[in-house]
Amino acid sequence: MNYFSRTKTAFEQYINAEAPLTLGIETSCDETAAAILRGGREVLSMAVHTQIPIHRLYGGVVPEIASRSHAERITAVVDEALKSAGVSLDDIGAVAVTSSPGLIGALLVGVSFAKGIAMAKNLPMLGVNHIEGHIAANYLTYEGLEPPFMCLIASGGHSHIVLVKDYDEFELAGRTRDDAAGEAFDKVARALGLPYPGGPEVEKLAREGNSSAYPLHTPFNADTTNFDFSFSGVKTAVVNLMHNAEQKGESVNRADLAASFQHSVVETLSKKAVAAALAYNMKTLALAGGVSANSVLRERLQKECDKANLRFCRPDMRFCTDNAAMIACQGYYRMKKGERSDLDLNPSAESFLSR
Ligand code: KG4
Ligand code: ZN
């Protein structure tokens, strides 16, 4: 009997159980993460090994180093998640693993590890989309939150405004035409001489700056009848400002520049996301992805949502950046709908809802 038919009963038991345990695994970029989830929303444990100190030496993620580090750490990270939840692999009902999008070599480590566990323990398994996982971070934060709602996803690799019609059904309302929001933060940080990852560093520096010192708005981003946006122009404006000043021997107020850049990104994201939520008659706007950790963006969206009479949801800080609890959660809801992967599951670097 092959794996798929061998695990049929285990899958039915998982689907029918009231609160089955899901092991989540995430290795799409620079965090090796595992988590144990009970039912759809109760996080029993989260374990993360971050590679940030290694990649910081190179100013960004080095894919080959990422894959090797995942391979070295994954066993210990999964063990830690099981141990701190007080359970063993025998208690697990299914495995959910990030299978796209991301660095292909990094994804391969998590997917291969998940397959190994699924085969050895006769467990059902599902490959999960990382961006869907970020959206699901909101389910972990708000017990009663259910689709439909509008979601602004701003991460290092993706920036989208998505209508979440159901747990497994999405419609693209808008997206970046070029750089993702996190990517723009990272590139601007580098121009300002700040270390990787740039988002938290720019946020810190911006606290001491004047956000109206450098006007960095573009007509395209100010147009709220169109939900696409662009960050390449704003990023390039910052980089050029730094270069020009350097050539002329002038000094730039880095804190003012950081604050002005952050203000421009926050303004664009919040105005467009709120406009999209209203245009689609949604009552709730959620925020997701690594940039959702930005406190200025969180505060601004809260204000804009209050003004527009929308409920605003954002993940708890521990669920903002990459983690495996959000993957387990999204996996749970998709598996509940009858979806599962076979052993031919292949990771893919492909994007999310591309037009
Ligand atoms: O979602 P994530 O952890 O990984 C991807 O799926 O890409 O997002 C990482 C991104 C990085 O670009 C990082 O600079 C950004 O999120 N980020 C932030 C903040 N914290 C993380 N950007 C702005 N402000 C922050 N506080
Ligand atoms: Zn992510």
Short mmCIF file of C-alpha atoms and ligand atoms in Angstrom, two decimals:
data_model
loop_
_atom_site.label_atom_id
_atom_site.label_comp_id
_atom_site.label_asym_id
_atom_site.label_seq_id
_atom_site.Cartn_x
_atom_site.Cartn_y
_atom_site.Cartn_z
CA MET A 1 0.00 0.00 0.00
CA ASN A 2 1.38 3.43 -0.86
CA TYR A 3 1.70 6.33 1.58
CA PHE A 4 -1.45 8.13 0.44
CA SER A 5 -3.79 5.17 0.97
CA ARG A 6 -1.89 4.03 4.07
CA THR A 7 -2.65 7.37 5.76
CA LYS A 8 -6.33 7.59 4.70
CA THR A 9 -7.71 6.54 8.10
CA ALA A 10 -5.29 8.78 9.98
CA PHE A 11 -6.45 11.70 7.81
CA GLU A 12 -10.13 10.96 8.50
CA GLN A 13 -9.40 10.75 12.21
CA TYR A 14 -7.58 14.10 12.05
CA ILE A 15 -10.44 15.79 10.21
CA ASN A 16 -13.07 14.41 12.57
CA ALA A 17 -11.19 15.00 15.81
CA GLU A 18 -12.38 17.98 17.84
CA ALA A 19 -8.94 19.40 18.59
CA PRO A 20 -6.20 17.41 16.80
CA LEU A 21 -2.55 18.34 17.13
CA THR A 22 -0.78 19.75 14.07
CA LEU A 23 2.98 19.99 13.74
CA GLY A 24 3.89 23.07 11.68
CA ILE A 25 7.26 23.44 9.95
CA GLU A 26 8.59 26.63 8.31
CA THR A 27 11.94 26.96 6.51
CA SER A 28 11.15 29.28 3.58
CA CYS A 29 13.77 31.95 4.32
CA ASP A 30 16.02 32.66 7.29
CA GLU A 31 14.12 31.21 10.26
CA THR A 32 14.01 27.49 11.04
CA ALA A 33 10.70 27.16 12.86
CA ALA A 34 8.40 24.48 14.28
CA ALA A 35 5.19 24.76 16.29
CA ILE A 36 2.49 22.57 17.80
CA LEU A 37 -1.10 23.71 17.38
CA ARG A 38 -4.18 22.22 19.10
CA GLY A 39 -7.32 22.55 17.00
CA GLY A 40 -7.25 25.61 14.75
CA ARG A 41 -6.06 28.31 17.10
CA GLU A 42 -4.42 27.12 20.30
CA VAL A 43 -0.65 27.41 20.08
CA LEU A 44 0.94 24.87 22.44
CA SER A 45 4.52 25.71 21.52
CA MET A 46 6.72 27.63 19.08
CA ALA A 47 10.41 27.03 18.45
CA VAL A 48 12.51 29.23 16.18
CA HIS A 49 16.17 29.28 15.27
CA THR A 50 16.90 32.58 13.57
CA GLN A 51 19.75 32.87 11.07
CA ILE A 52 19.76 36.68 11.15
CA PRO A 53 23.21 37.00 12.84
CA ILE A 54 24.76 34.83 10.09
CA HIS A 55 23.18 36.69 7.14
CA ARG A 56 23.82 40.08 8.73
CA LEU A 57 27.52 39.58 7.97
CA TYR A 58 26.64 39.67 4.25
CA GLY A 59 23.99 42.41 4.36
CA GLY A 60 21.16 40.06 3.31
CA VAL A 61 20.08 36.42 3.08
CA VAL A 62 22.60 34.13 1.35
CA PRO A 63 20.44 31.25 0.01
CA GLU A 64 23.06 28.48 0.22
CA ILE A 65 23.97 29.40 3.79
CA ALA A 66 20.26 29.47 4.66
CA SER A 67 19.68 25.93 3.33
CA ARG A 68 22.68 24.52 5.18
CA SER A 69 21.67 26.16 8.43
CA HIS A 70 18.09 24.81 8.12
CA ALA A 71 19.48 21.31 7.55
CA GLU A 72 21.70 21.60 10.64
CA ARG A 73 18.98 22.92 12.93
CA ILE A 74 15.66 21.43 11.89
CA THR A 75 15.83 18.26 14.01
CA ALA A 76 16.62 20.22 17.17
CA VAL A 77 13.95 22.84 16.44
CA VAL A 78 11.20 20.23 15.91
CA ASP A 79 12.34 18.37 19.06
CA GLU A 80 12.17 21.61 21.03
CA ALA A 81 8.63 22.35 19.80
CA LEU A 82 7.46 18.84 20.80
CA LYS A 83 9.20 19.01 24.17
CA SER A 84 7.89 22.41 25.18
CA ALA A 85 4.35 21.36 24.20
CA GLY A 86 4.82 18.25 26.37
CA VAL A 87 3.93 15.89 23.51
CA SER A 88 5.65 13.33 21.28
CA LEU A 89 5.34 12.58 17.57
CA ASP A 90 2.87 9.83 18.50
CA ASP A 91 0.40 12.51 19.66
CA ILE A 92 0.55 14.46 16.39
CA GLY A 93 -2.38 14.17 13.96
CA ALA A 94 -0.90 15.82 10.85
CA VAL A 95 2.08 17.79 9.55
CA ALA A 96 1.78 21.17 7.79
CA VAL A 97 4.88 22.47 6.05
CA THR A 98 5.63 25.62 4.03
CA SER A 99 6.06 24.49 0.43
CA SER A 100 5.92 27.85 -1.43
CA PRO A 101 6.93 30.60 -2.02
CA GLY A 102 10.48 31.07 -0.73
CA LEU A 103 14.10 30.13 -1.33
CA ILE A 104 13.93 26.80 -3.09
CA GLY A 105 16.84 25.15 -1.26
CA ALA A 106 15.51 26.36 2.08
CA LEU A 107 11.96 25.12 1.36
CA LEU A 108 13.37 21.76 0.31
CA VAL A 109 14.79 21.15 3.80
CA GLY A 110 11.43 21.65 5.54
CA VAL A 111 9.46 19.71 2.93
CA SER A 112 11.89 16.75 3.00
CA PHE A 113 11.84 16.71 6.80
CA ALA A 114 8.03 16.79 6.86
CA LYS A 115 7.89 13.92 4.38
CA GLY A 116 10.27 11.90 6.54
CA ILE A 117 8.06 12.33 9.62
CA ALA A 118 4.87 11.69 7.63
CA MET A 119 6.27 8.45 6.21
CA ALA A 120 7.79 7.19 9.44
CA LYS A 121 4.70 7.92 11.53
CA ASN A 122 2.02 7.34 8.86
CA LEU A 123 0.76 10.87 9.26
CA PRO A 124 -1.16 12.96 6.74
CA MET A 125 0.74 16.01 5.50
CA LEU A 126 -0.03 19.24 3.64
CA GLY A 127 2.17 21.73 1.81
CA VAL A 128 1.13 25.27 2.82
CA ASN A 129 1.58 28.61 1.06
CA HIS A 130 3.70 30.93 3.22
CA ILE A 131 1.67 34.06 2.43
CA GLU A 132 -1.56 32.29 3.35
CA GLY A 133 0.24 31.40 6.58
CA HIS A 134 0.93 35.08 7.29
CA ILE A 135 -2.78 35.82 6.84
CA ALA A 136 -3.61 32.96 9.25
CA ALA A 137 -1.46 34.64 11.93
CA ASN A 138 -4.56 36.78 12.50
CA TYR A 139 -6.68 33.69 13.34
CA LEU A 140 -4.18 32.89 16.08
CA THR A 141 -4.57 36.39 17.50
CA TYR A 142 -8.36 36.80 17.24
CA GLU A 143 -10.28 33.71 18.33
CA GLY A 144 -13.49 34.80 16.61
CA LEU A 145 -12.03 36.11 13.34
CA GLU A 146 -13.41 34.39 10.27
CA PRO A 147 -13.40 35.18 6.54
CA PRO A 148 -14.44 37.21 4.68
CA PHE A 149 -12.15 40.18 5.33
CA MET A 150 -9.64 42.33 3.46
CA CYS A 151 -5.99 41.69 4.27
CA LEU A 152 -2.91 43.82 3.67
CA ILE A 153 0.14 41.55 3.47
CA ALA A 154 3.49 43.34 3.70
CA SER A 155 6.49 41.06 4.00
CA GLY A 156 10.08 40.93 2.79
CA GLY A 157 9.20 39.22 -0.48
CA HIS A 158 5.53 40.13 -1.07
CA SER A 159 3.12 43.01 -0.70
CA HIS A 160 -0.51 42.41 -1.56
CA ILE A 161 -4.00 43.58 -0.72
CA VAL A 162 -6.08 40.42 -0.75
CA LEU A 163 -9.75 39.69 -0.30
CA VAL A 164 -9.87 36.62 1.97
CA LYS A 165 -13.16 35.07 0.85
CA ASP A 166 -12.69 31.86 2.79
CA TYR A 167 -9.86 30.01 4.55
CA ASP A 168 -8.83 28.62 1.17
CA GLU A 169 -10.15 31.22 -1.26
CA PHE A 170 -8.42 34.49 -2.11
CA GLU A 171 -8.86 37.29 -4.61
CA LEU A 172 -6.15 39.80 -5.39
CA ALA A 173 -7.31 43.41 -4.98
CA GLY A 174 -3.92 45.08 -5.36
CA ARG A 175 -0.21 44.49 -5.13
CA THR A 176 3.16 46.14 -5.47
CA ARG A 177 4.29 46.75 -9.01
CA ASP A 178 7.94 46.36 -7.97
CA ASP A 179 9.55 46.13 -4.53
CA ALA A 180 7.80 44.54 -1.56
CA ALA A 181 7.39 46.86 1.44
CA GLY A 182 9.90 44.90 3.58
CA GLU A 183 12.34 44.76 0.70
CA ALA A 184 12.16 48.58 0.39
CA PHE A 185 12.79 48.90 4.15
CA ASP A 186 15.79 46.57 3.82
CA LYS A 187 17.27 48.45 0.85
CA VAL A 188 16.76 51.88 2.42
CA ALA A 189 18.35 50.58 5.63
CA ARG A 190 21.40 49.52 3.67
CA ALA A 191 21.65 52.98 2.04
CA LEU A 192 21.44 54.51 5.53
CA GLY A 193 24.21 52.23 6.77
CA LEU A 194 21.92 50.11 8.96
CA PRO A 195 22.25 46.31 9.33
CA TYR A 196 19.97 43.56 7.93
CA PRO A 197 17.04 43.14 8.42
CA GLY A 198 16.38 46.80 7.86
CA GLY A 199 12.74 47.20 8.92
CA PRO A 200 13.21 47.27 12.70
CA GLU A 201 16.38 49.39 12.33
CA VAL A 202 14.67 52.01 10.14
CA GLU A 203 11.77 52.10 12.59
CA LYS A 204 14.17 52.69 15.50
CA LEU A 205 16.09 55.47 13.70
CA ALA A 206 12.86 57.08 12.48
CA ARG A 207 11.73 57.63 16.08
CA GLU A 208 14.26 60.46 16.36
CA GLY A 209 13.40 62.00 12.98
CA ASN A 210 10.93 64.40 11.43
CA SER A 211 8.65 62.51 9.03
CA SER A 212 7.82 65.59 6.95
CA ALA A 213 11.46 66.66 6.40
CA TYR A 214 11.65 64.95 3.00
CA PRO A 215 8.39 64.72 1.00
CA LEU A 216 8.59 61.34 -0.77
CA HIS A 217 5.08 60.86 -2.12
CA THR A 218 4.19 59.88 -5.67
CA PRO A 219 0.87 60.48 -7.48
CA PHE A 220 0.56 56.76 -8.23
CA ASN A 221 0.68 55.83 -4.55
CA ALA A 222 -1.69 58.66 -3.61
CA ASP A 223 -4.42 57.40 -5.97
CA THR A 224 -6.86 55.39 -3.85
CA THR A 225 -9.05 54.33 -6.77
CA ASN A 226 -6.26 51.96 -7.78
CA PHE A 227 -5.09 49.41 -5.18
CA ASP A 228 -1.69 48.67 -6.72
CA PHE A 229 1.30 50.52 -5.31
CA SER A 230 5.01 50.94 -5.98
CA PHE A 231 7.98 51.33 -3.63
CA SER A 232 10.85 51.35 -6.07
CA GLY A 233 10.60 55.12 -6.72
CA VAL A 234 10.55 56.03 -3.04
CA LYS A 235 13.46 53.69 -2.33
CA THR A 236 15.47 55.12 -5.24
CA ALA A 237 14.74 58.68 -4.09
CA VAL A 238 16.28 57.87 -0.70
CA VAL A 239 19.31 56.19 -2.25
CA ASN A 240 19.86 59.13 -4.66
CA LEU A 241 19.50 61.66 -1.86
CA MET A 242 22.24 59.87 0.09
CA HIS A 243 24.53 59.62 -2.96
CA ASN A 244 24.07 63.25 -4.04
CA ALA A 245 24.77 64.53 -0.55
CA GLU A 246 27.85 62.32 -0.33
CA GLN A 247 29.18 63.64 -3.66
CA LYS A 248 28.66 67.24 -2.58
CA GLY A 249 30.22 66.57 0.79
CA GLU A 250 26.95 67.53 2.50
CA SER A 251 25.45 65.73 5.45
CA VAL A 252 21.99 64.20 5.47
CA ASN A 253 19.85 63.92 8.55
CA ARG A 254 19.50 60.12 8.49
CA ALA A 255 16.79 60.05 11.14
CA ASP A 256 14.68 62.57 9.16
CA LEU A 257 15.18 60.54 6.00
CA ALA A 258 14.27 57.26 7.73
CA ALA A 259 11.16 58.89 9.23
CA SER A 260 10.12 60.42 5.88
CA PHE A 261 10.58 57.11 4.06
CA GLN A 262 8.62 55.18 6.69
CA HIS A 263 5.89 57.81 6.62
CA SER A 264 5.58 57.50 2.84
CA VAL A 265 5.31 53.66 2.94
CA VAL A 266 2.86 53.70 5.86
CA GLU A 267 0.72 56.38 4.20
CA THR A 268 0.54 54.42 0.93
CA LEU A 269 -0.20 51.06 2.53
CA SER A 270 -2.83 52.31 4.95
CA LYS A 271 -4.73 54.55 2.51
CA LYS A 272 -4.83 51.87 -0.22
CA ALA A 273 -5.75 49.02 2.13
CA VAL A 274 -8.60 50.95 3.76
CA ALA A 275 -9.89 52.08 0.36
CA ALA A 276 -9.82 48.46 -0.88
CA ALA A 277 -11.67 47.18 2.20
CA LEU A 278 -14.40 49.78 1.67
CA ALA A 279 -14.60 49.19 -2.09
CA TYR A 280 -15.21 45.47 -1.48
CA ASN A 281 -17.75 46.20 1.29
CA MET A 282 -15.68 44.50 3.94
CA LYS A 283 -16.21 45.21 7.63
CA THR A 284 -12.74 44.05 8.70
CA LEU A 285 -9.22 44.90 7.57
CA ALA A 286 -6.39 42.65 8.73
CA LEU A 287 -2.64 43.21 8.52
CA ALA A 288 -0.06 40.46 7.96
CA GLY A 289 3.60 39.78 7.08
CA GLY A 290 6.87 40.86 8.68
CA VAL A 291 6.21 44.60 8.18
CA SER A 292 3.09 44.20 10.36
CA ALA A 293 5.55 44.40 13.29
CA ASN A 294 6.02 48.11 12.47
CA SER A 295 4.35 50.10 15.24
CA VAL A 296 3.81 53.23 13.12
CA LEU A 297 1.96 51.16 10.50
CA ARG A 298 -0.11 49.42 13.19
CA GLU A 299 -1.09 52.72 14.83
CA ARG A 300 -1.85 54.44 11.53
CA LEU A 301 -4.04 51.58 10.29
CA GLN A 302 -5.90 51.49 13.58
CA LYS A 303 -6.67 55.22 13.21
CA GLU A 304 -7.68 54.94 9.54
CA CYS A 305 -9.92 51.95 10.31
CA ASP A 306 -11.56 53.76 13.23
CA LYS A 307 -12.31 56.69 10.90
CA ALA A 308 -13.73 54.39 8.21
CA ASN A 309 -15.72 52.32 10.71
CA LEU A 310 -13.73 49.16 9.97
CA ARG A 311 -12.58 46.57 12.47
CA PHE A 312 -8.78 46.43 12.43
CA CYS A 313 -6.92 43.17 13.14
CA ARG A 314 -3.15 42.68 13.34
CA PRO A 315 -1.15 39.68 14.52
CA ASP A 316 0.37 39.51 18.01
CA MET A 317 4.02 40.53 17.70
CA ARG A 318 5.21 36.90 18.05
CA PHE A 319 3.20 35.93 14.95
CA CYS A 320 4.25 38.88 12.72
CA THR A 321 7.54 37.61 11.30
CA ASP A 322 8.11 34.08 10.01
CA ASN A 323 6.94 31.33 12.38
CA ALA A 324 5.49 27.84 12.13
CA ALA A 325 2.32 28.36 14.20
CA MET A 326 0.77 30.35 11.34
CA ILE A 327 1.68 27.51 8.92
CA ALA A 328 0.09 24.89 11.21
CA CYS A 329 -3.04 27.07 11.46
CA GLN A 330 -3.45 27.53 7.70
CA GLY A 331 -2.67 23.82 7.21
CA TYR A 332 -5.37 22.88 9.73
CA TYR A 333 -8.07 24.87 7.93
CA ARG A 334 -7.13 23.55 4.50
CA MET A 335 -6.91 19.94 5.73
CA LYS A 336 -10.30 20.33 7.42
CA LYS A 337 -11.60 21.02 3.91
CA GLY A 338 -10.20 17.69 2.76
CA GLU A 339 -6.91 18.79 1.22
CA ARG A 340 -3.67 16.91 1.72
CA SER A 341 -0.40 16.30 -0.10
CA ASP A 342 1.16 13.11 -1.33
CA LEU A 343 4.84 12.24 -1.08
CA ASP A 344 5.46 13.81 -4.50
CA LEU A 345 4.95 17.25 -2.88
CA ASN A 346 7.53 19.57 -4.36
CA PRO A 347 8.54 22.94 -2.98
CA SER A 348 8.14 25.84 -5.35
CA ALA A 349 9.57 29.36 -5.36
CA GLU A 350 6.46 30.61 -7.20
CA SER A 351 4.68 33.75 -6.11
CA PHE A 352 1.27 34.17 -4.47
CA LEU A 353 -1.75 35.20 -6.56
CA SER A 354 0.33 36.76 -9.33
CA ARG A 355 -1.60 38.52 -12.02
O1 KG4 B 1 7.33 38.04 6.67
P1 KG4 B 1 8.78 38.13 6.93
O2 KG4 B 1 9.28 37.72 8.28
O3 KG4 B 1 9.57 37.30 5.87
C1 KG4 B 1 9.10 37.19 4.54
O4 KG4 B 1 8.17 36.39 4.32
O5 KG4 B 1 9.63 37.95 3.71
O6 KG4 B 1 9.19 39.64 6.64
C2 KG4 B 1 10.48 40.10 6.79
C3 KG4 B 1 10.48 41.55 6.42
C4 KG4 B 1 11.88 42.14 6.30
O7 KG4 B 1 11.96 42.84 5.09
C5 KG4 B 1 11.95 43.08 7.49
O8 KG4 B 1 12.79 44.20 7.28
C6 KG4 B 1 10.50 43.49 7.65
O9 KG4 B 1 9.78 42.33 7.40
N1 KG4 B 1 10.22 43.98 9.02
C7 KG4 B 1 9.87 45.24 9.29
C8 KG4 B 1 9.78 45.33 10.70
N2 KG4 B 1 10.06 44.11 11.22
C9 KG4 B 1 10.33 43.29 10.17
N3 KG4 B 1 9.64 46.30 8.48
C10 KG4 B 1 9.31 47.48 9.05
N4 KG4 B 1 9.24 47.65 10.39
C11 KG4 B 1 9.45 46.62 11.25
N5 KG4 B 1 9.35 46.79 12.57
ZN ZN B 2 7.22 35.63 5.75
#
